[in-house]
Coordinates of C-alpha atoms and ligand atoms in Angstrom, one line a residue:
X1 CA 35.9 9.2 -8.2
X2 CA 37.8 6.1 -6.8
X3 CA 34.7 5.2 -4.0
X4 CA 32.5 4.9 -7.1
X5 CA 34.1 1.9 -8.3
X6 CA 33.4 0.9 -4.2
X7 CA 29.9 1.3 -4.3
X8 CA 29.4 -0.5 -7.7
X9 CA 31.2 -3.6 -6.4
X10 CA 29.1 -4.0 -3.1
X11 CA 26.1 -6.2 -2.8
X12 CA 23.5 -7.0 -0.2
X13 CA 24.3 -7.2 3.3
X14 CA 27.7 -6.3 2.8
X15 CA 27.9 -3.5 5.1
X16 CA 31.4 -2.3 5.4
X17 CA 33.2 -2.2 8.8
X18 CA 35.5 0.7 7.5
X19 CA 32.1 2.4 6.8
X20 CA 32.8 2.8 2.9
X21 CA 30.1 0.9 1.9
X22 CA 26.2 1.4 1.6
X23 CA 24.5 -1.2 4.5
X24 CA 21.1 -2.2 3.5
X25 CA 18.4 -4.0 5.9
X26 CA 15.4 -4.4 5.9
X27 CA 11.9 -4.9 8.1
X28 CA 8.7 -7.1 7.6
X29 CA 6.0 -9.0 9.5
X30 CA 7.0 -11.6 6.4
X31 CA 8.1 -11.7 3.1
X32 CA 5.3 -13.1 1.7
X33 CA 2.8 -12.0 -1.2
X34 CA 0.9 -9.0 0.2
X35 CA 3.3 -7.8 2.8
X36 CA 4.9 -4.0 2.7
X37 CA 8.7 -4.1 3.3
X38 CA 10.4 -0.9 5.0
X39 CA 14.2 -1.2 3.4
X40 CA 17.0 1.0 5.1
X41 CA 19.9 2.3 3.7
X42 CA 23.0 3.8 5.4
X43 CA 25.1 5.9 3.5
X44 CA 28.7 7.0 4.5
X45 CA 28.3 10.1 2.1
X46 CA 24.9 12.2 2.3
X47 CA 23.0 11.6 -0.6
X48 CA 20.3 13.5 -2.4
X49 CA 18.3 10.8 -3.9
X50 CA 17.6 7.4 -3.4
X51 CA 15.0 4.8 -5.1
X52 CA 14.6 1.1 -5.2
X53 CA 13.7 -0.9 -8.3
X54 CA 12.3 -3.7 -7.1
X55 CA 9.3 -6.1 -8.5
X56 CA 9.9 -4.5 -11.7
X57 CA 8.5 -1.1 -10.0
X58 CA 10.2 2.0 -8.7
X59 CA 9.6 2.3 -5.4
X60 CA 11.2 6.2 -4.1
X61 CA 13.1 6.5 -1.0
X62 CA 12.9 9.4 1.5
X63 CA 15.6 11.1 3.9
X64 CA 15.6 10.2 8.1
X65 CA 18.7 12.1 8.9
X66 CA 21.2 14.1 7.3
X67 CA 21.2 12.6 4.1
X68 CA 23.1 9.5 5.1
X69 CA 20.2 7.3 6.2
X70 CA 17.4 6.3 3.8
X71 CA 14.1 4.5 4.0
X72 CA 11.6 3.5 1.0
X73 CA 8.5 1.3 1.5
X74 CA 8.0 -1.8 -0.9
X75 CA 5.2 -3.4 -1.3
X76 CA 4.7 -7.5 -2.4
X77 CA 2.0 -7.5 -4.6
X78 CA -0.4 -10.1 -3.5
X79 CA -0.4 -12.3 -6.4
X80 CA 3.5 -12.0 -6.5
X81 CA 5.0 -15.9 -7.6
X82 CA 7.2 -17.0 -4.6
X83 CA 11.2 -17.0 -5.8
X84 CA 14.1 -15.1 -5.0
X85 CA 14.2 -11.5 -6.4
X86 CA 17.4 -8.8 -6.6
X87 CA 16.4 -5.1 -5.5
X88 CA 18.6 -2.7 -7.4
X89 CA 19.4 0.9 -5.2
X90 CA 20.2 3.6 -6.8
X91 CA 20.9 6.9 -5.1
X92 CA 23.0 10.2 -6.1
X93 CA 25.1 11.9 -4.2
X94 CA 25.1 15.9 -3.7
X95 CA 27.2 16.4 -6.0
X96 CA 25.2 14.1 -8.4
X97 CA 27.8 10.9 -8.6
X98 CA 25.7 7.3 -8.7
X99 CA 25.4 5.4 -5.9
X100 CA 24.1 1.5 -6.5
X101 CA 23.6 -1.3 -4.4
X102 CA 21.7 -5.1 -4.5
X103 CA 19.7 -6.3 -2.2
X104 CA 17.9 -9.8 -2.7
X105 CA 14.5 -11.2 -0.3
X106 CA 13.5 -14.3 -0.4
X107 CA 9.2 -14.4 -1.1
X108 CA 7.7 -17.2 0.7
X109 CA 4.4 -18.7 0.0
X110 CA 1.3 -18.0 1.4
X111 CA -1.9 -19.8 1.3
X112 CA -4.9 -17.5 1.4
X113 CA -8.0 -18.8 2.8
X114 CA -11.2 -19.2 1.0
X115 CA -14.3 -17.3 2.0
X116 CA -18.0 -17.8 0.7
X117 CA -20.6 -15.2 0.9
X118 CA -24.0 -14.6 -0.2
X119 CA -24.7 -11.4 -1.4
X120 CA -27.4 -9.6 -3.5
X121 CA -27.5 -11.0 -6.9
X122 CA -26.6 -7.7 -8.8
X123 CA -23.3 -8.1 -7.0
X124 CA -22.1 -10.9 -8.7
X125 CA -23.6 -10.3 -12.0
X126 CA -24.3 -7.5 -12.6
X127 CA -27.2 -6.2 -15.0
X128 CA -26.4 -5.4 -18.4
X129 CA -27.3 -1.3 -17.4
X130 CA -24.8 -1.0 -14.9
X131 CA -22.2 -2.1 -17.1
X132 CA -20.6 1.1 -18.3
X133 CA -20.8 2.5 -15.0
X134 CA -18.5 -0.6 -13.5
X135 CA -16.4 -0.3 -16.3
X136 CA -16.3 3.8 -15.6
X137 CA -15.3 3.7 -12.4
X138 CA -13.1 0.9 -12.3
X139 CA -11.1 3.2 -14.9
X140 CA -11.2 6.0 -12.9
X141 CA -9.8 4.2 -9.2
X142 CA -6.8 2.6 -11.5
X143 CA -6.3 6.1 -12.6
X144 CA -5.9 7.5 -9.2
X145 CA -3.3 4.2 -8.2
X146 CA -1.8 4.4 -11.1
X147 CA -1.1 8.5 -10.3
X148 CA 2.2 9.3 -8.9
X149 CA 2.6 12.0 -6.7
X150 CA 6.4 12.7 -5.4
X151 CA 5.1 14.7 -2.1
X152 CA 6.0 12.4 0.5
X153 CA 2.5 13.2 2.3
X154 CA 2.8 10.7 5.3
X155 CA 4.7 10.4 8.5
X156 CA 5.3 8.2 11.2
X157 CA 2.9 5.6 11.9
X158 CA -0.4 4.3 10.4
X159 CA -3.2 3.9 13.1
X160 CA -6.4 1.8 12.5
X161 CA -9.1 3.7 10.9
X162 CA -12.0 2.5 13.4
X163 CA -11.4 0.8 17.1
X164 CA -12.7 -2.6 15.7
X165 CA -11.0 -5.9 15.3
X166 CA -10.3 -6.7 12.1
X167 CA -12.9 -9.3 10.7
X168 CA -12.3 -10.3 6.8
X169 CA -9.0 -10.9 6.0
X170 CA -6.7 -9.4 3.3
X171 CA -6.3 -11.9 0.6
X172 CA -9.0 -14.1 0.9
X173 CA -10.0 -16.0 -2.4
X174 CA -14.2 -14.9 -3.0
X175 CA -16.5 -17.2 -3.9
X176 CA -19.7 -15.0 -4.1
X177 CA -23.0 -17.0 -4.3
X178 CA -21.3 -20.2 -5.3
X179 CA -19.1 -18.2 -8.1
X180 CA -15.3 -17.4 -7.9
X181 CA -14.6 -13.8 -8.0
X182 CA -11.5 -11.8 -7.5
X183 CA -9.3 -12.1 -4.0
X184 CA -10.3 -9.3 -1.3
X185 CA -7.6 -6.3 -1.8
X186 CA -8.5 -5.1 1.5
X187 CA -9.4 -5.6 5.0
X188 CA -12.4 -5.3 6.8
X189 CA -13.4 -4.1 10.3
X190 CA -16.5 -4.6 11.8
X191 CA -18.0 -1.5 13.5
X192 CA -21.3 -0.6 13.8
X193 CA -23.2 1.3 11.2
X194 CA -22.6 5.5 12.1
X195 CA -18.5 4.8 13.8
X196 CA -16.4 7.2 12.9
X197 CA -14.1 6.2 10.2
X198 CA -10.9 8.6 10.8
X199 CA -8.2 9.0 8.6
X200 CA -5.1 6.6 9.3
X201 CA -2.4 9.0 8.5
X202 CA -2.1 12.5 6.7
X203 CA -3.3 12.2 3.1
X204 CA -4.8 14.2 0.2
X205 CA -8.2 13.5 -0.6
X206 CA -8.7 12.2 -4.3
X207 CA -12.0 11.1 -4.3
X208 CA -15.3 11.0 -2.9
X209 CA -18.1 9.4 -4.7
X210 CA -20.6 6.3 -4.6
X211 CA -18.9 3.6 -6.0
X212 CA -21.1 0.0 -7.5
X213 CA -19.5 -2.5 -5.6
X214 CA -17.9 -0.2 -2.6
X215 CA -20.3 1.7 -1.9
X216 CA -19.2 5.2 -0.3
X217 CA -16.0 5.7 -1.0
X218 CA -13.0 8.1 -0.3
X219 CA -9.6 7.7 -2.0
X220 CA -6.5 9.2 0.3
X221 CA -3.7 10.2 -1.6
X222 CA -0.6 9.6 1.1
X223 CA 2.1 10.7 -1.5
X224 CA 5.0 8.7 -2.9
X225 CA 2.3 6.4 -4.6
X226 CA 0.6 5.3 -1.2
X227 CA -2.9 5.0 -1.1
X228 CA -6.0 4.4 1.1
X229 CA -9.1 3.2 -0.2
X230 CA -12.3 3.0 1.9
X231 CA -15.2 1.7 1.4
X232 CA -19.0 1.0 2.2
X233 CA -19.8 4.0 4.3
X234 CA -23.0 5.8 5.3
X235 CA -21.8 9.3 4.9
X236 CA -19.0 11.0 3.6
X237 CA -17.2 14.0 5.8
X238 CA -14.8 15.1 3.6
X239 CA -14.7 16.6 -0.4
X240 CA -12.5 16.0 -2.8
X241 CA -9.5 18.3 -2.8
X242 CA -9.2 18.4 1.3
X243 CA -6.3 17.6 3.0
X244 CA -6.7 15.4 6.3
X245 CA -4.5 14.9 9.9
X246 CA -4.4 11.7 11.3
X247 CA -7.2 10.7 13.4
X248 CA -9.5 13.6 11.3
X249 CA -12.8 11.6 10.6
X250 CA -13.3 11.1 6.8
X251 CA -16.8 9.1 6.9
X252 CA -19.0 7.3 8.9
X253 CA -19.1 3.2 8.8
X254 CA -22.1 2.0 6.7
X255 CA -23.3 -0.8 4.5
X256 CA -23.5 0.7 1.0
X257 CA -22.5 -1.4 -2.2
X258 CA -21.6 -4.8 -2.1
X259 CA -21.9 -5.8 1.5
X260 CA -23.2 -8.8 3.6
X261 CA -23.6 -5.9 6.4
X262 CA -22.1 -3.0 8.1
X263 CA -18.5 -2.9 8.1
X264 CA -15.6 -0.6 6.8
X265 CA -13.1 -1.8 4.3
X266 CA -9.7 -0.4 4.1
X267 CA -7.6 -1.0 0.8
X268 CA -3.9 -0.1 0.5
X269 CA -1.9 0.4 -2.6
X270 CA 1.9 1.2 -2.9
X271 CA 3.0 1.8 -6.4
X272 CA 0.3 -0.3 -7.8
X273 CA 1.1 -3.1 -5.3
X274 CA -1.8 -4.6 -3.4
X275 CA -1.0 -4.8 -0.2
X276 CA -2.3 -5.6 3.7
X277 CA -3.4 -2.5 5.5
X278 CA -2.5 -4.5 8.5
X279 CA 1.1 -4.8 7.9
X280 CA 1.8 -1.5 6.6
X281 CA 0.9 -0.5 10.4
X282 CA 3.2 -2.7 11.8
X283 CA 5.9 -2.1 9.8
X284 CA 5.8 1.4 10.9
X285 CA 4.8 1.1 14.6
X286 CA 7.7 -1.4 15.3
X287 CA 9.8 1.7 14.3
X288 CA 8.3 4.0 16.3
X289 CA 9.6 1.9 19.4
X290 CA 13.6 1.9 17.8
Ligands
ZN1 ZN1 -13.8 -5.9 2.3

């Protein structure tokens, strides 16, 4: 019971030299809206579970070594207000004793550029008869992203789904046919029509469907609240319920839905937070090199 008090008393970066305290660190490209952050906690005693409460959401941790080293992905949503945020970590020892800590992150401002696109008018002001379909599709994708699958399906690092360079960045404010629309919540990759789109990691296929705005769309559940969404495909190569391996072809690049030409759109959601897929690739690649 003695060391419970020690755990409750420690704070961020307060790594005990004597090993009696939890040691917390983070890895990120930057602490800005739209970035994924990898948190790491070293515990002097083995734990059976750990989670973190950050930005009003709970993100789960997974053990990496013998229950003493835990990691967890946290998303700083695209529209997070720059400020100092306190994260609360809670773990439990094998015996069920709670271990708690706080860690602070300072989220800095980010200026997202504006993009002006010209698309077919029906994608800016959809006709009346399509509104019901659009509402239904948006409800379905919201429900998928809100579902929490406790299984950690993904592992190791994330790979780019196509060889081409990313072209249109995440978070850009969009002005379509002169009218402001919601920010770009994914990253676009330049690729020719028909280029195979490869799964960036292991995933469970939870949606394969033509959607009004994103055209032929595939959603992968990577587990623990992490999802990938691929849009504008010409063709599908998977079916709902399939489990795909990293590098497995899920479909082919196309120009379906609201587009100006063939490209791949990749959106990532982490417990509902909208984060740049490239930040996920970057932080997990760095870690592999350790
Ligand atoms: Zn896009």
